[in-house]
Amino acid sequence: MRGLLIKAPTRPMSQLTKQLSQKSALATQRRHLSIDIDRIKADMFSRTHRVHRDYLQGGKSRLLDNALSDLVPEADQLRYGPRVHKAMEDPRYKITPHAPRALPPGHHLIYFPPAFPGSKLSSDGADQYHSPGVPEFTRRVWASGSLAGLQTSGLLLGEPAVCLERIIDVSSKGPPGAEKIFVEILREHVSRSEFYRSFDMWKKELRPRMEILDPNEDASIVGPTRLTERRTLVFMRSLTEEEKQASLTMDRKIIRSSMLPSYSRTMTPTKNLLFQFSALSYNAHRIHLDTAYCREVEGYRTLLVHGPLSLNIMIAVLRSYLAEQGWPGRADLQRIDYRHLAPLYVDEPFRVCLRPELRPNSSGAASGSSKWHLWIENADGGVSVKAEATTKRVL
């Protein structure tokens, strides 16, 4: 998102000087712990690509809609459309849609979990596969990502599917002793039948779709693009006691949007919602479940809202808005790129905002595609999540 204004926190200069001095001293102490990023890269790139198999049960997708309906009441109506949904509420009718239904955008994030018992997880309750394997880097956050092919992949509820996951980039940023390790992950999602046709056993990757289609086969049956997700995780060193206390008490930068929303909704995430999403996504990361762990280990004041949960909330609000505006036909969400800038906390209200990008006389208008700016403002009015989405009208 363009045009973000940063408001500097107000605090006495002596306090600011003291905090900077403490950070400098800690960085100096840790310089002897500087990481060997080349060794970390070699280790992580040598890890076997993972194949996650799952059955896209419609009931699980329905449970996600139910969980989101406290924040976006129309979420359930987006499944079948308002007319069918209203009829289903009438006891005189018993409507069961028989046609296979496409996987709703964003719902893949509750499927394809790592099938490991708790004893195989990291100390923070998260997946060890993504960890850089450096003992002191015990903290992780979901920093950013992108989704493409959300409604053109051909994935259907009630059908088996496969997710191929691999690490595609590892880098470090920050001065010696204060580095952060960035791990980028690629996840490709296909139907089970397509996986068997396209998976290259030697290269351990999926061949392009056009290479596997029969000359007489209609490409629209499987969709023009696969559901492809890129996500970036950031790993950080564990905090000292002084850093934990400073994190709990220090003023934070407030990043405000320079744009006014065309539409917005204010909502409050609850502990019940966080638990439901953790259960649906088989996610045991303790920053979403254990308040004492958040404060005593990670330096957060309370539970954090999941990155993929905030993404699903933004998608639901956008789709609801498009339905309310009466777009002709169907509005397909083609792509969304997002970035997390600050935490969202449980039981603290936030505002989901959206604004269309006006592109007069652009080629997008002729093709029916539109770009949207989305962002979430936290209780302080600062931007916590920002995103850009592309939609296309399907008549």
Coordinates of C-alpha atoms in Angstrom, one line a residue:
M1 CA 0.0 0.0 0.0
R2 CA 1.3 3.4 -0.9
G3 CA 1.4 6.6 1.1
L4 CA 1.7 5.4 4.7
L5 CA 2.5 8.1 7.3
I6 CA 4.5 7.2 10.4
K7 CA 3.6 9.0 13.6
A8 CA 6.5 9.1 16.0
P9 CA 5.6 8.2 19.6
T10 CA 6.0 10.9 22.2
R11 CA 8.2 10.2 25.2
P12 CA 10.9 11.9 27.2
M13 CA 14.3 12.1 25.5
S14 CA 16.0 10.6 28.5
Q15 CA 13.8 7.5 28.2
L16 CA 14.4 7.2 24.5
T17 CA 18.1 7.6 25.0
K18 CA 18.1 4.9 27.7
Q19 CA 16.2 2.4 25.5
L20 CA 18.6 3.0 22.6
S21 CA 21.5 2.5 24.9
Q22 CA 20.2 -0.7 26.2
K23 CA 19.5 -2.1 22.7
S24 CA 23.0 -1.1 21.6
A25 CA 24.6 -2.8 24.6
L26 CA 22.5 -6.0 23.9
A27 CA 23.6 -6.0 20.3
T28 CA 27.2 -5.6 21.3
Q29 CA 26.9 -8.6 23.7
R30 CA 25.4 -10.7 21.0
R31 CA 27.9 -10.0 18.3
H32 CA 29.8 -13.1 19.2
L33 CA 26.6 -15.0 18.4
S34 CA 26.5 -13.8 14.8
I35 CA 24.9 -16.4 12.6
D36 CA 26.3 -18.3 9.6
I37 CA 23.6 -17.6 7.1
D38 CA 25.3 -19.7 4.4
R39 CA 25.3 -22.8 6.6
I40 CA 21.6 -22.2 7.6
K41 CA 20.7 -21.8 3.9
A42 CA 22.5 -25.1 3.0
D43 CA 20.6 -26.9 5.8
M44 CA 17.2 -25.5 4.9
F45 CA 17.5 -26.0 1.2
S46 CA 18.5 -29.7 1.8
R47 CA 15.2 -30.4 3.5
T48 CA 12.9 -32.7 1.6
H49 CA 10.0 -31.1 -0.1
R50 CA 6.8 -31.9 1.7
V51 CA 3.6 -33.4 0.2
H52 CA 0.5 -32.8 2.2
R53 CA -2.6 -34.8 1.3
D54 CA -6.0 -33.8 2.5
Y55 CA -9.7 -34.3 1.7
L56 CA -11.4 -30.9 1.2
Q57 CA -14.4 -31.7 3.5
G58 CA -17.2 -29.2 3.0
G59 CA -18.1 -29.4 6.7
K60 CA -14.7 -28.0 7.7
S61 CA -15.1 -25.1 5.3
R62 CA -18.6 -24.5 6.8
L63 CA -17.2 -24.4 10.3
L64 CA -14.8 -21.6 9.2
D65 CA -17.7 -19.6 7.9
N66 CA -19.5 -20.2 11.1
A67 CA -16.5 -18.9 13.1
L68 CA -16.2 -15.8 10.9
S69 CA -19.9 -15.1 11.1
D70 CA -19.5 -13.4 14.5
L71 CA -17.4 -10.7 12.7
V72 CA -18.8 -10.9 9.2
P73 CA -22.5 -12.1 9.5
E74 CA -22.9 -12.6 5.8
A75 CA -19.9 -15.0 5.6
D76 CA -22.2 -18.0 5.5
Q77 CA -24.4 -16.5 2.8
L78 CA -21.4 -16.2 0.5
R79 CA -21.3 -20.0 0.2
Y80 CA -24.5 -20.5 -1.8
G81 CA -25.6 -16.9 -2.5
P82 CA -28.2 -15.0 -0.5
R83 CA -31.2 -16.3 -2.4
V84 CA -30.4 -20.0 -1.8
H85 CA -29.4 -19.2 1.8
K86 CA -32.7 -17.5 2.6
A87 CA -34.6 -20.5 1.2
M88 CA -32.6 -22.8 3.3
E89 CA -33.9 -21.0 6.4
D90 CA -37.5 -21.7 5.5
P91 CA -38.6 -25.0 7.1
R92 CA -40.8 -25.8 4.1
Y93 CA -37.7 -26.3 1.9
K94 CA -34.9 -28.7 2.1
I95 CA -32.3 -27.5 -0.3
T96 CA -29.0 -29.4 -0.7
P97 CA -26.8 -28.1 -3.5
H98 CA -25.7 -31.1 -5.5
A99 CA -23.2 -29.5 -7.9
P100 CA -19.6 -29.6 -6.7
R101 CA -18.7 -26.3 -5.1
A102 CA -15.3 -24.6 -5.5
L103 CA -13.1 -24.2 -2.5
P104 CA -13.8 -20.6 -1.1
P105 CA -10.9 -18.2 -1.4
G106 CA -8.7 -18.3 1.7
H107 CA -10.2 -21.5 3.0
H108 CA -7.2 -23.6 1.9
L109 CA -5.4 -22.2 5.0
I110 CA -7.3 -24.6 7.2
Y111 CA -6.5 -27.6 5.1
F112 CA -3.1 -29.4 4.5
P113 CA -1.7 -29.1 8.1
P114 CA 1.5 -30.9 9.1
A115 CA 0.4 -34.2 10.5
F116 CA 2.7 -34.3 13.6
P117 CA 2.0 -35.1 17.3
G118 CA 2.7 -32.3 19.8
S119 CA 6.1 -33.9 20.7
K120 CA 7.4 -33.2 17.2
L121 CA 6.6 -29.5 17.4
S122 CA 9.0 -26.6 18.4
S123 CA 8.9 -25.2 21.9
D124 CA 6.5 -22.5 20.7
G125 CA 4.1 -25.1 19.4
A126 CA 4.8 -24.4 15.7
D127 CA 6.1 -26.5 12.9
Q128 CA 9.8 -27.3 13.0
Y129 CA 10.2 -27.7 9.3
H130 CA 10.3 -23.9 8.8
S131 CA 12.7 -23.2 11.7
P132 CA 16.3 -22.2 10.8
G133 CA 17.5 -24.7 13.4
V134 CA 19.5 -22.1 15.4
P135 CA 18.8 -22.7 19.1
E136 CA 18.5 -19.0 20.1
F137 CA 16.0 -18.2 17.3
T138 CA 12.9 -19.3 19.1
R139 CA 10.4 -16.6 18.1
R140 CA 8.6 -16.4 14.8
V141 CA 5.9 -14.3 13.1
W142 CA 4.0 -14.6 9.9
A143 CA 5.3 -11.5 8.1
S144 CA 3.8 -11.4 4.6
G145 CA 2.6 -13.4 1.7
S146 CA 0.7 -13.7 -1.6
L147 CA -2.1 -15.9 -2.9
A148 CA -2.8 -16.4 -6.6
G149 CA -5.3 -18.6 -8.5
L150 CA -7.8 -18.4 -5.6
Q151 CA -10.9 -19.0 -7.7
T152 CA -9.5 -20.4 -10.9
S153 CA -7.7 -23.5 -9.5
G154 CA -10.5 -26.0 -10.0
L155 CA -10.2 -27.3 -6.4
L156 CA -13.6 -28.6 -5.3
L157 CA -15.0 -29.3 -1.8
G158 CA -15.6 -32.9 -1.2
E159 CA -12.6 -33.9 -3.3
P160 CA -9.1 -35.1 -2.4
A161 CA -6.3 -32.6 -3.0
V162 CA -2.5 -32.3 -2.5
C163 CA -0.3 -29.4 -1.4
L164 CA 3.4 -29.5 -2.4
E165 CA 5.5 -27.3 0.0
R166 CA 9.1 -26.3 -0.2
I167 CA 11.5 -23.6 1.1
I168 CA 12.5 -21.3 -1.7
D169 CA 14.5 -18.6 0.0
V170 CA 16.4 -17.9 3.2
S171 CA 18.0 -14.6 4.1
S172 CA 19.0 -12.5 7.1
K173 CA 18.6 -8.8 7.8
G174 CA 20.0 -6.6 10.6
P175 CA 23.4 -5.9 12.1
P176 CA 25.5 -8.7 13.8
G177 CA 23.9 -9.8 17.0
A178 CA 20.5 -8.4 16.0
E179 CA 19.8 -10.4 12.8
K180 CA 16.3 -11.6 11.8
I181 CA 16.1 -14.7 9.6
F182 CA 13.5 -14.6 6.7
V183 CA 12.2 -17.9 5.4
E184 CA 10.1 -17.9 2.2
I185 CA 7.9 -20.9 1.6
L186 CA 6.1 -21.9 -1.6
R187 CA 2.9 -24.0 -1.4
E188 CA 1.2 -25.3 -4.6
H189 CA -2.3 -26.8 -4.3
V190 CA -3.8 -29.2 -6.9
S191 CA -6.4 -32.0 -7.1
R192 CA -5.1 -35.5 -6.4
S193 CA -5.5 -36.6 -10.0
E194 CA -3.6 -33.6 -11.3
F195 CA -0.8 -34.2 -8.7
Y196 CA -0.3 -37.7 -10.1
R197 CA -0.2 -36.4 -13.6
S198 CA 2.1 -33.4 -13.0
F199 CA 4.5 -34.3 -10.2
D200 CA 8.1 -34.8 -11.5
M201 CA 9.7 -37.4 -9.3
W202 CA 13.2 -36.4 -10.3
K203 CA 12.9 -32.6 -9.9
K204 CA 10.4 -32.9 -7.0
E205 CA 8.1 -30.2 -8.5
L206 CA 4.9 -29.9 -10.5
R207 CA 5.2 -29.5 -14.3
P208 CA 3.3 -26.6 -15.9
R209 CA -0.3 -27.4 -16.6
M210 CA -0.1 -26.9 -20.3
E211 CA 2.5 -29.8 -20.4
I212 CA 0.1 -32.3 -18.8
L213 CA -3.1 -31.5 -20.7
D214 CA -4.2 -33.8 -23.4
P215 CA -4.4 -32.0 -26.8
N216 CA -8.2 -32.6 -26.8
E217 CA -8.7 -31.7 -23.2
D218 CA -10.5 -28.5 -22.2
A219 CA -8.1 -26.4 -20.0
S220 CA -11.0 -24.8 -18.3
I221 CA -11.9 -28.1 -16.6
V222 CA -8.9 -27.8 -14.3
G223 CA -8.7 -24.0 -14.3
P224 CA -6.1 -21.7 -15.9
T225 CA -3.9 -21.3 -12.8
R226 CA -3.1 -23.3 -9.8
L227 CA -3.7 -22.1 -6.3
T228 CA -0.2 -20.9 -5.4
E229 CA 0.8 -19.4 -2.0
R230 CA 4.0 -17.7 -1.0
R231 CA 4.5 -16.9 2.7
T232 CA 7.4 -15.3 4.5
L233 CA 8.1 -16.2 8.1
V234 CA 10.5 -14.1 10.3
F235 CA 12.6 -15.8 13.0
M236 CA 14.0 -13.8 15.9
R237 CA 16.2 -14.4 18.9
S238 CA 14.6 -15.1 22.3
L239 CA 14.3 -12.1 24.5
T240 CA 16.2 -11.3 27.6
E241 CA 14.2 -10.3 30.7
E242 CA 15.0 -6.7 30.1
E243 CA 13.8 -6.9 26.5
K244 CA 10.5 -8.5 27.6
Q245 CA 9.8 -5.8 30.1
A246 CA 10.7 -3.1 27.6
S247 CA 8.5 -4.8 25.0
L248 CA 5.5 -4.7 27.4
T249 CA 5.9 -1.1 28.4
M250 CA 7.5 0.8 25.5
D251 CA 5.6 3.1 23.1
R252 CA 5.1 1.7 19.6
K253 CA 5.3 3.4 16.3
I254 CA 1.8 4.1 14.9
I255 CA 1.6 3.8 11.1
R256 CA -1.4 5.6 9.7
S257 CA -2.9 5.2 6.3
S258 CA -2.9 8.3 4.1
M259 CA -6.1 7.0 2.3
L260 CA -9.6 7.2 3.6
P261 CA -11.6 3.9 3.2
S262 CA -14.6 3.7 0.9
Y263 CA -16.0 1.1 3.2
S264 CA -15.0 -0.2 6.6
R265 CA -16.2 -2.5 9.4
T266 CA -15.2 -2.5 13.1
M267 CA -15.0 -5.8 14.9
T268 CA -13.5 -7.4 17.9
P269 CA -11.7 -10.9 17.8
T270 CA -12.4 -13.1 20.8
K271 CA -10.6 -15.9 22.5
N272 CA -13.3 -18.3 21.2
L273 CA -12.5 -17.2 17.6
L274 CA -8.8 -17.7 18.1
F275 CA -9.3 -21.2 19.6
Q276 CA -11.7 -22.2 16.7
F277 CA -9.2 -21.1 14.1
S278 CA -6.4 -22.8 15.8
A279 CA -8.4 -26.0 16.0
L280 CA -9.6 -25.8 12.3
S281 CA -6.0 -25.2 11.0
Y282 CA -4.4 -27.7 13.5
N283 CA -2.2 -24.8 14.7
A284 CA -0.7 -25.1 18.2
H285 CA 1.4 -21.9 18.0
R286 CA 1.2 -20.7 21.6
I287 CA 1.1 -17.0 20.9
H288 CA -2.6 -17.6 19.9
L289 CA -3.5 -19.8 22.8
D290 CA -1.4 -19.2 25.9
T291 CA -1.6 -15.7 27.5
A292 CA 1.2 -16.4 30.0
Y293 CA 3.5 -17.6 27.3
C294 CA 2.8 -14.4 25.3
R295 CA 3.8 -12.2 28.2
E296 CA 6.6 -14.2 29.9
V297 CA 8.4 -15.5 26.8
E298 CA 7.5 -13.5 23.7
G299 CA 6.9 -10.1 25.3
Y300 CA 3.4 -9.6 24.0
R301 CA 0.7 -8.2 26.3
T302 CA -1.9 -10.8 25.3
L303 CA -2.8 -13.3 22.6
L304 CA -2.2 -12.4 19.0
V305 CA -4.6 -12.9 16.1
H306 CA -3.4 -15.4 13.5
G307 CA -1.9 -14.0 10.3
P308 CA -4.1 -16.3 8.1
L309 CA -7.1 -15.5 10.2
S310 CA -6.8 -11.8 9.6
L311 CA -6.3 -12.6 5.9
N312 CA -9.5 -14.6 5.8
I313 CA -11.4 -11.8 7.6
M314 CA -10.2 -9.2 5.0
I315 CA -11.2 -11.6 2.1
A316 CA -14.7 -12.1 3.7
V317 CA -15.2 -8.4 4.1
L318 CA -14.2 -7.7 0.5
R319 CA -16.5 -10.4 -0.9
S320 CA -19.3 -9.2 1.3
Y321 CA -18.9 -5.7 0.1
L322 CA -18.9 -6.8 -3.6
A323 CA -22.1 -8.8 -3.0
E324 CA -23.7 -5.7 -1.3
Q325 CA -22.8 -3.5 -4.2
G326 CA -24.7 -5.9 -6.6
W327 CA -21.8 -6.7 -9.0
P328 CA -23.3 -8.3 -12.0
G329 CA -22.6 -12.0 -12.1
R330 CA -19.8 -13.2 -9.8
A331 CA -16.7 -11.4 -8.6
D332 CA -13.7 -13.7 -8.6
L333 CA -10.9 -12.9 -6.3
Q334 CA -7.8 -13.6 -8.5
R335 CA -4.9 -12.5 -6.3
I336 CA -4.0 -10.9 -3.0
D337 CA -0.7 -9.7 -1.6
Y338 CA -0.4 -8.8 2.0
R339 CA 2.0 -7.7 4.7
H340 CA 1.7 -7.7 8.5
L341 CA 3.1 -4.5 10.1
A342 CA 2.0 -4.8 13.8
P343 CA 0.2 -7.3 16.0
L344 CA -3.5 -7.5 16.3
Y345 CA -4.6 -8.5 19.9
V346 CA -7.5 -10.5 21.2
D347 CA -10.4 -8.6 22.7
E348 CA -9.2 -5.3 21.1
P349 CA -11.3 -3.8 18.4
F350 CA -9.9 -3.3 14.9
R351 CA -11.3 -1.8 11.7
V352 CA -11.2 -3.5 8.3
C353 CA -11.0 -0.9 5.5
L354 CA -11.1 -1.1 1.8
R355 CA -10.8 1.3 -1.1
P356 CA -10.8 0.6 -4.9
E357 CA -7.9 1.8 -6.9
L358 CA -9.2 4.2 -9.4
R359 CA -7.7 3.6 -12.8
P360 CA -9.5 5.8 -15.4
N361 CA -9.3 4.6 -19.0
S362 CA -7.2 1.6 -17.9
S363 CA -7.2 -1.8 -19.6
G364 CA -8.5 -3.3 -16.4
A365 CA -11.8 -1.6 -16.7
A366 CA -12.4 -3.1 -20.1
S367 CA -11.5 -6.6 -18.9
G368 CA -13.7 -6.3 -15.8
S369 CA -10.7 -6.5 -13.4
S370 CA -10.3 -4.2 -10.5
K371 CA -7.7 -3.6 -7.9
W372 CA -8.5 -3.0 -4.2
H373 CA -6.5 -1.6 -1.3
L374 CA -7.3 -3.3 2.0
W375 CA -5.9 -2.7 5.5
I376 CA -6.7 -3.3 9.1
E377 CA -6.4 -0.6 11.7
N378 CA -5.7 -1.6 15.3
A379 CA -7.2 -0.1 18.4
D380 CA -4.7 2.8 18.2
G381 CA -5.7 3.6 14.7
G382 CA -2.4 2.3 13.2
V383 CA -2.2 0.0 10.2
S384 CA -1.5 -3.6 11.4
V385 CA -2.1 -5.4 8.0
K386 CA -2.1 -4.0 4.5
A387 CA -3.0 -5.8 1.3
E388 CA -3.7 -5.3 -2.4
A389 CA -6.3 -7.6 -4.1
T390 CA -7.3 -8.1 -7.7
T391 CA -10.9 -9.1 -8.6
K392 CA -12.5 -9.9 -11.9
R393 CA -16.2 -9.9 -12.9
V394 CA -17.5 -13.1 -14.3
L395 CA -20.9 -12.6 -16.0

